[in-house]
Tab-separated table of C-alpha atoms and ligand atoms in Angstrom:
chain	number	residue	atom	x	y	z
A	1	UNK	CA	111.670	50.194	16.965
A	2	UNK	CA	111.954	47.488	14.591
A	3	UNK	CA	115.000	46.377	13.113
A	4	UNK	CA	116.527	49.543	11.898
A	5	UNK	CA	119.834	50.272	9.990
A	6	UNK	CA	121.693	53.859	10.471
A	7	UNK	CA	123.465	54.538	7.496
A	8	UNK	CA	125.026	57.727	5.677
A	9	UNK	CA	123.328	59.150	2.280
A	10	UNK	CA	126.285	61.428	1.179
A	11	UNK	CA	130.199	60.954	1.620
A	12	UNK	CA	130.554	59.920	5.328
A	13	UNK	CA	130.536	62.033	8.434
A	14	UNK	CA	127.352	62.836	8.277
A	15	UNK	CA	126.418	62.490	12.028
A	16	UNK	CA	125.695	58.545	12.113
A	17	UNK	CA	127.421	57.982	15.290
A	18	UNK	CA	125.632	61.023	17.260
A	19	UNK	CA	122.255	59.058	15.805
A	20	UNK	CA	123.509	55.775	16.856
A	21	UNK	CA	123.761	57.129	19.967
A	22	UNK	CA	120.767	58.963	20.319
A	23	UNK	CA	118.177	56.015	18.780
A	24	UNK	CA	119.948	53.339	20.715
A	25	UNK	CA	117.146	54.153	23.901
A	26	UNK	CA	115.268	51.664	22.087
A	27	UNK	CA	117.374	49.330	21.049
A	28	UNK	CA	119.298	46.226	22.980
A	29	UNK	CA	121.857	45.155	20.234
A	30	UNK	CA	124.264	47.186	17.910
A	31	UNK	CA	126.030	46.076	15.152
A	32	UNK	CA	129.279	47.420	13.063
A	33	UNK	CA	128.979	45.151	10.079
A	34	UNK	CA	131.423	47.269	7.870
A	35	UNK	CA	134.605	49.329	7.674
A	36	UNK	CA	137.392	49.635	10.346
A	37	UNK	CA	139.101	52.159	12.349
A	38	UNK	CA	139.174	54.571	9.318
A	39	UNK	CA	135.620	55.277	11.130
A	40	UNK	CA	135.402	58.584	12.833
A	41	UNK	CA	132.096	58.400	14.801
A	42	UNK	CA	131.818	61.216	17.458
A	43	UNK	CA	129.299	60.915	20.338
A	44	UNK	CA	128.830	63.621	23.059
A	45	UNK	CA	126.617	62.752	25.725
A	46	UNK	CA	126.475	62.683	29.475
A	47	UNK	CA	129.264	60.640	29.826
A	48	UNK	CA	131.179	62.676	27.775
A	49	UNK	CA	133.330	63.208	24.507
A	50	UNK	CA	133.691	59.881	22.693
A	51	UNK	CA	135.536	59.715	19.286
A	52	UNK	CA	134.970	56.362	18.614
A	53	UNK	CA	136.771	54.556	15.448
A	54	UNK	CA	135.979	50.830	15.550
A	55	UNK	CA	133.700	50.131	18.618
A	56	UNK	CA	130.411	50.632	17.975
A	57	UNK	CA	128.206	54.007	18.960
A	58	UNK	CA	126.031	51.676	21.118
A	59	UNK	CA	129.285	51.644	24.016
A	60	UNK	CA	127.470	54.604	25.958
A	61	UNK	CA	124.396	52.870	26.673
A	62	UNK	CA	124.356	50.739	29.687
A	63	UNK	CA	122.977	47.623	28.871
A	64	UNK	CA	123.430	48.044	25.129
A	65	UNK	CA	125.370	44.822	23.745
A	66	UNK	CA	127.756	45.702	20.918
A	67	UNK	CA	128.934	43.507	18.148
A	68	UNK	CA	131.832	43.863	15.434
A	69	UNK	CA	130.157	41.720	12.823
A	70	UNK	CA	131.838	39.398	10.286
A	71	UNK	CA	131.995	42.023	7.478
A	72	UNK	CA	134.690	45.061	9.622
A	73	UNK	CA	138.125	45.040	9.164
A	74	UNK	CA	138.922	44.057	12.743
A	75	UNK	CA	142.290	45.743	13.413
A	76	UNK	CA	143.175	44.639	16.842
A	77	UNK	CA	145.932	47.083	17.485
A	78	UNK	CA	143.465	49.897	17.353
A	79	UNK	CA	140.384	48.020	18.674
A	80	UNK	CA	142.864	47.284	22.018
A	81	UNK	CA	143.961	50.923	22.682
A	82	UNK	CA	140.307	51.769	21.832
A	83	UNK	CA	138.740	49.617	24.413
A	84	UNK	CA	141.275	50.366	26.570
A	85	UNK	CA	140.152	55.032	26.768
A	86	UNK	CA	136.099	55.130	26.943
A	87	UNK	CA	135.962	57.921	29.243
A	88	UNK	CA	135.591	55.712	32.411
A	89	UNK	CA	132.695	53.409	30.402
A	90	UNK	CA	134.205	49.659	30.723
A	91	UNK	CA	133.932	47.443	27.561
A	92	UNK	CA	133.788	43.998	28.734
A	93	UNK	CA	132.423	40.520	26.797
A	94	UNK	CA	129.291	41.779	28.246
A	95	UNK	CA	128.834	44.699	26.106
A	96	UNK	CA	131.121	43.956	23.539
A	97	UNK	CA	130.989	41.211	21.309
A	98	UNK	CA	133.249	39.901	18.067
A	99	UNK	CA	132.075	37.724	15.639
A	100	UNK	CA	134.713	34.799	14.845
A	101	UNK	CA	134.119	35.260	11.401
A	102	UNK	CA	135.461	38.857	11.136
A	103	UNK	CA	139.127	38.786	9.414
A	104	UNK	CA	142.101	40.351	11.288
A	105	UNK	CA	143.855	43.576	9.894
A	106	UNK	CA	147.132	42.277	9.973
A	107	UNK	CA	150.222	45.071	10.589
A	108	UNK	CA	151.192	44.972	6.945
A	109	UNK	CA	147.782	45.960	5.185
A	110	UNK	CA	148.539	49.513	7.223
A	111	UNK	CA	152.070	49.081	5.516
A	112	UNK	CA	150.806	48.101	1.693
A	113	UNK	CA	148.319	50.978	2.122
A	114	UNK	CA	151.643	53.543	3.026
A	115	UNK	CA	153.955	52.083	0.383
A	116	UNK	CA	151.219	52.166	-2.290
A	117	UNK	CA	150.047	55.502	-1.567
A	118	UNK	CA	153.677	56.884	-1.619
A	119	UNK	CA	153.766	54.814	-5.355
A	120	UNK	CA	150.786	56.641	-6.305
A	121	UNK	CA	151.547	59.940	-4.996
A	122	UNK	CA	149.252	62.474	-6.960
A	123	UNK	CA	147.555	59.882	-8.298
A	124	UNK	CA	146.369	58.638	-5.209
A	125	UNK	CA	142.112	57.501	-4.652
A	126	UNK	CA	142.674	59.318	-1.090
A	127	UNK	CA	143.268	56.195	0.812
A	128	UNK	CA	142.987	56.870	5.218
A	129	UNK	CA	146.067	54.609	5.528
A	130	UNK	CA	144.630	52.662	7.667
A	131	UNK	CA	145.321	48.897	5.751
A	132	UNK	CA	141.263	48.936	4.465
A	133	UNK	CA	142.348	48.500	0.291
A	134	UNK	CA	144.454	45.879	0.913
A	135	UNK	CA	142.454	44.662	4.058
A	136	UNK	CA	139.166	44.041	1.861
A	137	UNK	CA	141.359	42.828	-1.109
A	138	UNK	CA	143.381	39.935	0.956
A	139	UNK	CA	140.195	39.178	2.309
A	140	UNK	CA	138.627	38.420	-1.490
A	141	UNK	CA	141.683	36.489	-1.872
A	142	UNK	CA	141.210	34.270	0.939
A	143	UNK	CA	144.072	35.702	2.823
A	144	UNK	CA	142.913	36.461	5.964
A	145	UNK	CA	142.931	35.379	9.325
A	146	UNK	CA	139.191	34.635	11.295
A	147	UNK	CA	139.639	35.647	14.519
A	148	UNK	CA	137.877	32.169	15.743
A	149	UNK	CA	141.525	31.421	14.502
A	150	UNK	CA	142.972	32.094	17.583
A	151	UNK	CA	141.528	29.104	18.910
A	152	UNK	CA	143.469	26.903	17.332
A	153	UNK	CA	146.892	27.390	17.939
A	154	UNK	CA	148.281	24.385	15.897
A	155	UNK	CA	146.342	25.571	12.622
A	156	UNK	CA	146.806	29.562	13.393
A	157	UNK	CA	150.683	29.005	13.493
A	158	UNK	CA	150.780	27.548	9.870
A	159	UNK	CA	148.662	29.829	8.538
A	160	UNK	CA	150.717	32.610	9.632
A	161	UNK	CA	153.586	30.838	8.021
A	162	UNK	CA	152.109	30.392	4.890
A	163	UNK	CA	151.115	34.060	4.660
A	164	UNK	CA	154.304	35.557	5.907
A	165	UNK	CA	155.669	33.428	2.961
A	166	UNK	CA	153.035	34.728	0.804
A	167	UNK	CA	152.716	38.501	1.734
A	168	UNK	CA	156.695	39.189	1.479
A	169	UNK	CA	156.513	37.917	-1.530
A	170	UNK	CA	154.576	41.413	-2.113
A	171	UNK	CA	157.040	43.681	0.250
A	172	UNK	CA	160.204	42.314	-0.985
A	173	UNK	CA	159.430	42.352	-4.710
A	174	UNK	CA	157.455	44.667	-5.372
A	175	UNK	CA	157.906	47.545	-2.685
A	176	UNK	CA	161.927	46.618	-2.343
A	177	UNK	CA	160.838	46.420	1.599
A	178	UNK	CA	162.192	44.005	4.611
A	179	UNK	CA	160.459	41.081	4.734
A	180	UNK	CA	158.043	40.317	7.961
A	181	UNK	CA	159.169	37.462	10.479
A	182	UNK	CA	157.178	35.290	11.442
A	183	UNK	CA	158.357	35.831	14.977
A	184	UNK	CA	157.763	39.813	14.696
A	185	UNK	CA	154.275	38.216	13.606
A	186	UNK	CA	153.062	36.348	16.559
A	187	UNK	CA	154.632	38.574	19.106
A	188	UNK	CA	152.199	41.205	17.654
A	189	UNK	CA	149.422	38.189	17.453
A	190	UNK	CA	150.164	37.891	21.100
A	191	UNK	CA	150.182	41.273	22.362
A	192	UNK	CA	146.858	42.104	20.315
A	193	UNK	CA	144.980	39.080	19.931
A	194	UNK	CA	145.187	37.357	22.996
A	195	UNK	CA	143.172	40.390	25.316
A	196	UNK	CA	140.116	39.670	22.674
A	197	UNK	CA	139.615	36.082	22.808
A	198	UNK	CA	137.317	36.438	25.622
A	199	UNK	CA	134.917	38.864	23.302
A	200	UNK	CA	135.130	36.463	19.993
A	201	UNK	CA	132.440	33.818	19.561
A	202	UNK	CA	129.445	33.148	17.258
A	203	UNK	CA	127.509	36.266	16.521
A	204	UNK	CA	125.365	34.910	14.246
A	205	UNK	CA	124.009	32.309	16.582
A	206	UNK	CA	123.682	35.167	19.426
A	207	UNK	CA	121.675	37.254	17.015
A	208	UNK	CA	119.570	35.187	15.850
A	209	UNK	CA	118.686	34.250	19.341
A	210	UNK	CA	118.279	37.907	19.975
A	211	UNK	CA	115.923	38.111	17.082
A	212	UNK	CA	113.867	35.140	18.189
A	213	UNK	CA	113.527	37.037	21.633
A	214	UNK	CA	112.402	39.931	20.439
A	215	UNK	CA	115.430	41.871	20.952
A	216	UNK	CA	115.655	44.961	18.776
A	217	UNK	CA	118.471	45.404	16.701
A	218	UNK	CA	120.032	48.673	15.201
A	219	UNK	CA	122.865	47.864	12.444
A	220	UNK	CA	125.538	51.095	12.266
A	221	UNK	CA	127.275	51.838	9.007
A	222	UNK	CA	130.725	53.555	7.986
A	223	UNK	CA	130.693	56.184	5.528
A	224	UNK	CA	127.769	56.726	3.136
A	225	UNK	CA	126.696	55.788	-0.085
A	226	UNK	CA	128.692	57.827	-2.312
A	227	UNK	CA	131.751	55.980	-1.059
A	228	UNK	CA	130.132	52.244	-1.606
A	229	UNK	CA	132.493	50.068	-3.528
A	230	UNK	CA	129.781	49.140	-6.256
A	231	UNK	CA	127.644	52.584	-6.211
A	232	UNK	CA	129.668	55.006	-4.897
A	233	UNK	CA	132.234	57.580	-7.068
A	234	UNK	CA	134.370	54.203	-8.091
A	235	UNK	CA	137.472	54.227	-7.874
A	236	UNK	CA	137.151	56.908	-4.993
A	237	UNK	CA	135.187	54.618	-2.691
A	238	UNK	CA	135.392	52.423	0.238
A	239	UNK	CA	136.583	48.804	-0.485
A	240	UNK	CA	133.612	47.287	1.205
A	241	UNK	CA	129.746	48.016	0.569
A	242	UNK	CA	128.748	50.845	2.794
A	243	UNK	CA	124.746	50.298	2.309
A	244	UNK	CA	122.382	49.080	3.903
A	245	UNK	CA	121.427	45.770	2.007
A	246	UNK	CA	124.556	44.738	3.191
A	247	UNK	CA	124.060	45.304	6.646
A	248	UNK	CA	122.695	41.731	7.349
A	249	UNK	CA	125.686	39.978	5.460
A	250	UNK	CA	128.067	41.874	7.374
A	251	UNK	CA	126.313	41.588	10.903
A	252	UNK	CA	126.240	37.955	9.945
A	253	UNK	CA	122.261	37.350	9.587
A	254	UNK	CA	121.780	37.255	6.015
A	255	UNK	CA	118.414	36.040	6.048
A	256	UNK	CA	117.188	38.911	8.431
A	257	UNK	CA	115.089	41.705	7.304
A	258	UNK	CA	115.152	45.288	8.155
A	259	UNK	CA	112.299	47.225	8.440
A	260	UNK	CA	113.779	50.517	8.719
A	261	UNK	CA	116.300	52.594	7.269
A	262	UNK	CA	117.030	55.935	8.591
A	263	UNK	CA	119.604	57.549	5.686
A	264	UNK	CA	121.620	60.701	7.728
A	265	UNK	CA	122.511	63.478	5.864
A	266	UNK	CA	123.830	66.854	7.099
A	267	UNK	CA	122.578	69.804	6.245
A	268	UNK	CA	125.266	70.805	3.880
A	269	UNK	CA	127.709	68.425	2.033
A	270	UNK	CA	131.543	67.540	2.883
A	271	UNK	CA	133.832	65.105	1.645
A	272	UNK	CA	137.441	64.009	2.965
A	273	UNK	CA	139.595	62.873	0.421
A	274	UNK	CA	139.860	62.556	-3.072
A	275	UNK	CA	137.372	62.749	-6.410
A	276	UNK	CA	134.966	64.612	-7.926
A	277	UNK	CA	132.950	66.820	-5.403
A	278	UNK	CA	130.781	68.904	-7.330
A	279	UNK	CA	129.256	71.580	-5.028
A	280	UNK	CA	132.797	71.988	-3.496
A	281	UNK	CA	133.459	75.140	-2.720
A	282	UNK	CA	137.140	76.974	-2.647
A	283	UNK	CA	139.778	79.470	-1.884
A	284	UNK	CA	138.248	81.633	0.977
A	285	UNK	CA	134.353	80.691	0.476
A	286	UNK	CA	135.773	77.160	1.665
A	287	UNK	CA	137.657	78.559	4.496
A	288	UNK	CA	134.548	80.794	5.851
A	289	UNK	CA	132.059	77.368	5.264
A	290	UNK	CA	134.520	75.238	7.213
A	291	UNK	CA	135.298	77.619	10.339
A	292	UNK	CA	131.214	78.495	10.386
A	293	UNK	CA	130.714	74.583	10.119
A	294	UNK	CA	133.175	73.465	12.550
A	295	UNK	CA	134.919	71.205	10.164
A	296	UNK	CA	138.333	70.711	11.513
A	297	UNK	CA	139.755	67.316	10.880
A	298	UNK	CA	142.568	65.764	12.614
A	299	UNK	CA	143.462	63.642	9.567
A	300	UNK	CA	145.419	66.661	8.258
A	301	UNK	CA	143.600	66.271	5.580
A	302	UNK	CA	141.227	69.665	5.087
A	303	UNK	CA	137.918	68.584	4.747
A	304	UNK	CA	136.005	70.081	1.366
A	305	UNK	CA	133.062	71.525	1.749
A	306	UNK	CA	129.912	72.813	-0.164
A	307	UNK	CA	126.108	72.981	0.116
A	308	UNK	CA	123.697	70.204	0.258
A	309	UNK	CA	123.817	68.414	-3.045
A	310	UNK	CA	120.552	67.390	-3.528
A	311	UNK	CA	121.317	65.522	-6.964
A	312	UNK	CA	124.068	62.889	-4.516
A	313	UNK	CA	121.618	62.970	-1.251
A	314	UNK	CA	118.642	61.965	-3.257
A	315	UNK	CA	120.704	59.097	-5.380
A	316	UNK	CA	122.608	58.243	-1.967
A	317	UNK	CA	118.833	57.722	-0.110
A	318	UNK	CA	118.046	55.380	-3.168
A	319	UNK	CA	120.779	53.233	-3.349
A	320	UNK	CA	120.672	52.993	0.442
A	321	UNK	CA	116.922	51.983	0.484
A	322	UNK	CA	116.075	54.932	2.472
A	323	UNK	CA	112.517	54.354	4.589
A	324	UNK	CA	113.350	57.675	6.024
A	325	UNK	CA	115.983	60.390	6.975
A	326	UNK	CA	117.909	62.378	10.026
A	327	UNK	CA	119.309	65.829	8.968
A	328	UNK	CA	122.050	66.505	11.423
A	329	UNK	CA	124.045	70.057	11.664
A	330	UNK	CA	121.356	72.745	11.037
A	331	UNK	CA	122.361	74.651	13.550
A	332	UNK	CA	125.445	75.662	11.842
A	333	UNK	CA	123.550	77.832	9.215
A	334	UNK	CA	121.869	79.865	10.870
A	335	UNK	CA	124.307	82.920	10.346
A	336	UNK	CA	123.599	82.875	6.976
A	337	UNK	CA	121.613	85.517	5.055
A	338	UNK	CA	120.618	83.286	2.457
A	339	UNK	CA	121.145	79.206	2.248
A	340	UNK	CA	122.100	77.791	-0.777
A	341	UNK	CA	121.209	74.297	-2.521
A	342	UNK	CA	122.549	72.443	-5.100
A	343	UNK	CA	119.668	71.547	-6.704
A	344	UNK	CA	121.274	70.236	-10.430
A	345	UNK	CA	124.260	69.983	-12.428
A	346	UNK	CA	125.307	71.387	-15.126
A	347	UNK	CA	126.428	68.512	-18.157
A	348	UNK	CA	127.521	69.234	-21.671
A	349	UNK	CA	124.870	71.826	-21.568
A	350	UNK	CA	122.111	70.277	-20.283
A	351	UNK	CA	120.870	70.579	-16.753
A	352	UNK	CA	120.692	67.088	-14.821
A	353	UNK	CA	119.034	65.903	-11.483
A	354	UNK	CA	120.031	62.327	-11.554
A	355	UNK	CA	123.105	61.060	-10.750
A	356	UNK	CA	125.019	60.454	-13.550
A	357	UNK	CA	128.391	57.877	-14.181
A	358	UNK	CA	131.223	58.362	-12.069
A	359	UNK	CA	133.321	59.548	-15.147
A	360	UNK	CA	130.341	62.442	-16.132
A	361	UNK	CA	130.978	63.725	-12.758
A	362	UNK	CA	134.617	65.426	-13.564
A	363	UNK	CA	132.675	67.383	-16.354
A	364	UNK	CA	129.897	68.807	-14.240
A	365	UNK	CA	129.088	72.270	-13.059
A	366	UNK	CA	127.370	73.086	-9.806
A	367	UNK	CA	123.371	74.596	-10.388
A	368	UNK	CA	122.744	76.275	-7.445
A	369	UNK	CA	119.438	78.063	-5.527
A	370	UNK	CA	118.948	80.353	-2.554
A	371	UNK	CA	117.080	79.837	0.020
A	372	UNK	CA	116.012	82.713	2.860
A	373	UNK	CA	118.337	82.379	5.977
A	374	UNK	CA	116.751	82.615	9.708
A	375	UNK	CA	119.417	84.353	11.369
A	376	UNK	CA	119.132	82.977	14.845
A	377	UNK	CA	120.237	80.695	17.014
A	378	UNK	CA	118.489	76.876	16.921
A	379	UNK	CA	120.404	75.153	19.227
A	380	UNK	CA	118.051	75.100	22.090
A	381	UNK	CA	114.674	74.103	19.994
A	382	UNK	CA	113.256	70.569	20.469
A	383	UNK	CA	110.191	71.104	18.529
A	384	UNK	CA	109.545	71.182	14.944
A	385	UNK	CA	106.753	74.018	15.489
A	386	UNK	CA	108.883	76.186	17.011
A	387	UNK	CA	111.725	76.206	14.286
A	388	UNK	CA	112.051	79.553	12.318
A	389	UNK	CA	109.293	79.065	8.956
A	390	UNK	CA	112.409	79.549	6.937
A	391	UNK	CA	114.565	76.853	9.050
A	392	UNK	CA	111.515	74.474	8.259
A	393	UNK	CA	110.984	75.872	4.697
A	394	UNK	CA	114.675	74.446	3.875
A	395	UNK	CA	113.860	71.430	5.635
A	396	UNK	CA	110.413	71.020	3.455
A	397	UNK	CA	112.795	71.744	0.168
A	398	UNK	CA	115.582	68.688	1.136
A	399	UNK	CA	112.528	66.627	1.861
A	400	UNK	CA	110.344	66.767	-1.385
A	401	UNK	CA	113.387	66.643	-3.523
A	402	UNK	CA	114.517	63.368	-2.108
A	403	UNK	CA	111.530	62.518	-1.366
A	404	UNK	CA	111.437	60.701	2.253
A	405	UNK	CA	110.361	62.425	5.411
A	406	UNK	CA	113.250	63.807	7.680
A	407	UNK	CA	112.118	62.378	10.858
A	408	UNK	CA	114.858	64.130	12.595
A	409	UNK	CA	116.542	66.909	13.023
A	410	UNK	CA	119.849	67.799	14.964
A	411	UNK	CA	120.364	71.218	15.768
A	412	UNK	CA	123.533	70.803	18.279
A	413	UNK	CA	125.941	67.725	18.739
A	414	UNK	CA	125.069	66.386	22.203
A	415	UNK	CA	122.652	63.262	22.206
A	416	UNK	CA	119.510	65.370	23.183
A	417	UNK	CA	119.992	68.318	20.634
A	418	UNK	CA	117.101	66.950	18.607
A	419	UNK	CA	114.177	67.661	17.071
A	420	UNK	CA	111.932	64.589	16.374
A	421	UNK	CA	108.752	65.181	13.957
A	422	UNK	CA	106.016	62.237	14.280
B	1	GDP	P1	129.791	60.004	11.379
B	1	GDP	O1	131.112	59.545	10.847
B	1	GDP	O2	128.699	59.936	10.377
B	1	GDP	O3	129.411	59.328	12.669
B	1	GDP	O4	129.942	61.567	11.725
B	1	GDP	P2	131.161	62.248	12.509
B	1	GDP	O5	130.989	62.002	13.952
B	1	GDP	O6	132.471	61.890	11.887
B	1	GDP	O7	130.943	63.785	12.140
B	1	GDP	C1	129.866	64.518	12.582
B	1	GDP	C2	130.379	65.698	13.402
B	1	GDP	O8	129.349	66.631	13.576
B	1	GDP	C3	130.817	65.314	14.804
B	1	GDP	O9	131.872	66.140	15.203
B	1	GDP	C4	129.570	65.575	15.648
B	1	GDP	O10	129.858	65.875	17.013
B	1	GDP	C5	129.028	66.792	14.946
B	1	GDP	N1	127.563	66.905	14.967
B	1	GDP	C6	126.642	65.925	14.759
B	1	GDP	N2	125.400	66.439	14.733
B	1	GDP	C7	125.539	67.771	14.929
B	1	GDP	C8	124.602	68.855	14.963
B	1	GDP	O11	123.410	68.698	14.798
B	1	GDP	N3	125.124	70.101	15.160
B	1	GDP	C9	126.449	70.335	15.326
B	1	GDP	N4	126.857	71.594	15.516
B	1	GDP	N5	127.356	69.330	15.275
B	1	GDP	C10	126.909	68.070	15.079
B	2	MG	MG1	133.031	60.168	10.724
């Protein structure tokens, strides 16, 4: 395949990682270029159960090299203790790559994220708590430190100075919170930062050499587009671009092109965390939807959940430049008698099907159709022809309306529980 980005079309956790995983057979490079370890990207394959946060879904696939482009919010705490449990699979410089361009997420973003959130309380945008806000904000503010930092010690020590000076400037003052030493500071630098100098060097020059051998390249988003900082449901976004015409910014090839873009969306919608959501459902609707969906989060946040929204898929495949889409998740309707879509909504009387301004959203009502169920299991089919005519009738539906051609379709979460049309 030619250059090819995997990216979501709705509110994240759409199945990108199980994708990633799957399309990365014909691919020799894979590259994060957004987001941190707020990522949840699950992979099951033969290796076994990966629930993989920061590295990317490319780390089962021997001989795949991965790289954590300029653009993520490299937290090396997490990326450490991640490298360190991949079900026997070893992450070395060999498959794993950083680019020295990518900022560090320092211990006190994770601690500006907390204390602001507990400011906010019910007012909160439904941040992970993870440091990405005030990650992505330092880093507009110059704030930062590269990780190519870390080779030069002299320079490295007074920035850290300089921002310790800086940053308590914010904890002290305005959160009434100890200030951080500067010793606390490099201890951490040194537990953290040292075991990934061997991985950190210039992706962009590596790429492009990849690119001038012909390598093929797969870049793997975070989230999808209703949580982009610019298009999303502002303010309850991301605080990076989750699309793909970022993709070769953040990988750190802006001049490259991609050829393809595969949008994933699932075959029903779910958001975790805050804003308006409207297909949500509630009450005990919500419960049945999540057990028959198997949404269980260990955030302990509970996921909301609703129908495919057909007005957000079909703006999330535009703004994300869609060339085509993966439907992931079928399987899990098939106990239902009927399937339903949401097909409009509902605004100051008037029926819409585009997306309309993030405010509008608070004031809109669900429209919803049925569709006929198939009432039987389609975990084991691998070809489109042998999919129940309703199973593909809902499929035909999702794929006029947004108009791109779902090339696949997931019926199970293990890498081969796929259904691939043309
Ligand atoms: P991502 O963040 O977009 O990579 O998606 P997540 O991995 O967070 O969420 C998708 C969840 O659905 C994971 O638990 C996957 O194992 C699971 N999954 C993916 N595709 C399928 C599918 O076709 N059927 C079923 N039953 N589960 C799936
Ligand atoms: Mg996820």
């Amino acid at each position: 395949m030619a250059s090819t980005a995997i990216v979501g079309v709705n509110w994240g956790d759409e199945g990108k990682g199980r994708m990633v995983d799957l399309l990365t057979e014909a691919f020799d490079v894979v590259v994060r270029f957004q987001g941190g370890a707020n990522a949840g990207h699950v992979v099951i394959n033969q290796f076994g159960k990966f629930d993989l946060h920061l590295l990317p879904s490319g780390v089962c696939r021997p001989g795949v090299v991965n790289i954590l482009g300029n653009g993520v919010a490299l937290d090396p705490e997490a990326l450490v203790k991640e490298m360190a449990n991949q079900n026997g699979i070893a992450i070395t410089p060999d498959n794993l790559k950083i680019s020295e361009r990518a900022s560090l997420l320092m211990p006190w973003h994770r601690q500006v994220d907390m204390l602001e959130e507990n400011r906010l309380k019910d007012k909160t945008t439904g941040s992970t708590k993870e440091g990405i806000a005030p990650f992505y904000s330092d880093k507009n503010q110059k704030k930062t430190i590269l990780a190519g930092e870390l080779f030069y010690p002299e320079r490295l020590k007074k920035h850290v100075k300089d921002l310790c000076t800086w940053k308590n400037l914010t904890l002290e003052k305005v959160y009434d919170e100890k200030p951080v030493s500067e010793k606390e500071l490099n201890a951490w630098l040194h537990e953290y930062c040292e075991p990934l100098k061997p991985y950190i060097q210039d992706t962009r020059a590596y790429l492009l050499k990849a690119e001038s051998d012909h390598k093929r390249i797969l870049f793997e988003a975070q989230l999808g587009a209703l949580r982009d900082l610019d298009f999303g449901v502002y303010p309850y976004t991301t605080s990076v671009s989750t699309l793909s015409s970022y993709a070769p910014i953040g990988a750190g090839v802006p001049g490259m092109e991609i050829d393809r873009v595969i949008g994933v969306t699932k075959a029903y919608s779910t958001c975790l965390g805050e804003g308006p959501f409207v297909c949500e459902y509630s009450g005990s609707e919500a419960e049945a939807w999540r057990e028959m969906c198997h949404e269980t989060h260990d955030s302990g946040r509970p996921v909301r959940i609703g129908p495919i929204d057909l007005v957000a898929t079909k703006y999330g495949a535009e703004v994300q430049a869609a060339t085509e889409l993966a439907m992931t998740k079928l399987d899990v309707l098939s106990e239902l008698d009927e399937i339903p879509l949401c097909v409009g909504y509902k605004l100051d009387g008037q029926v819409i099907t585009e997306m309309p301004f993030p405010a509008a959203l608070e004031k809109c009502e669900p429209v919803y159709e049925t569709m006929k169920g198939w009432k039987c299991s389609i975990s084991g089919i691998r070809n489109w022809w042998e999919l129940p005519e309703e199973a593909k009738a809902f499929v035909n539906r999702v794929e006029q309306t947004v108009g791109q051609v779902i090339r696949w379709i997931s019926v199970g979460p293990e890498r081969h529980s796929i259904i691939r049309r043309g």
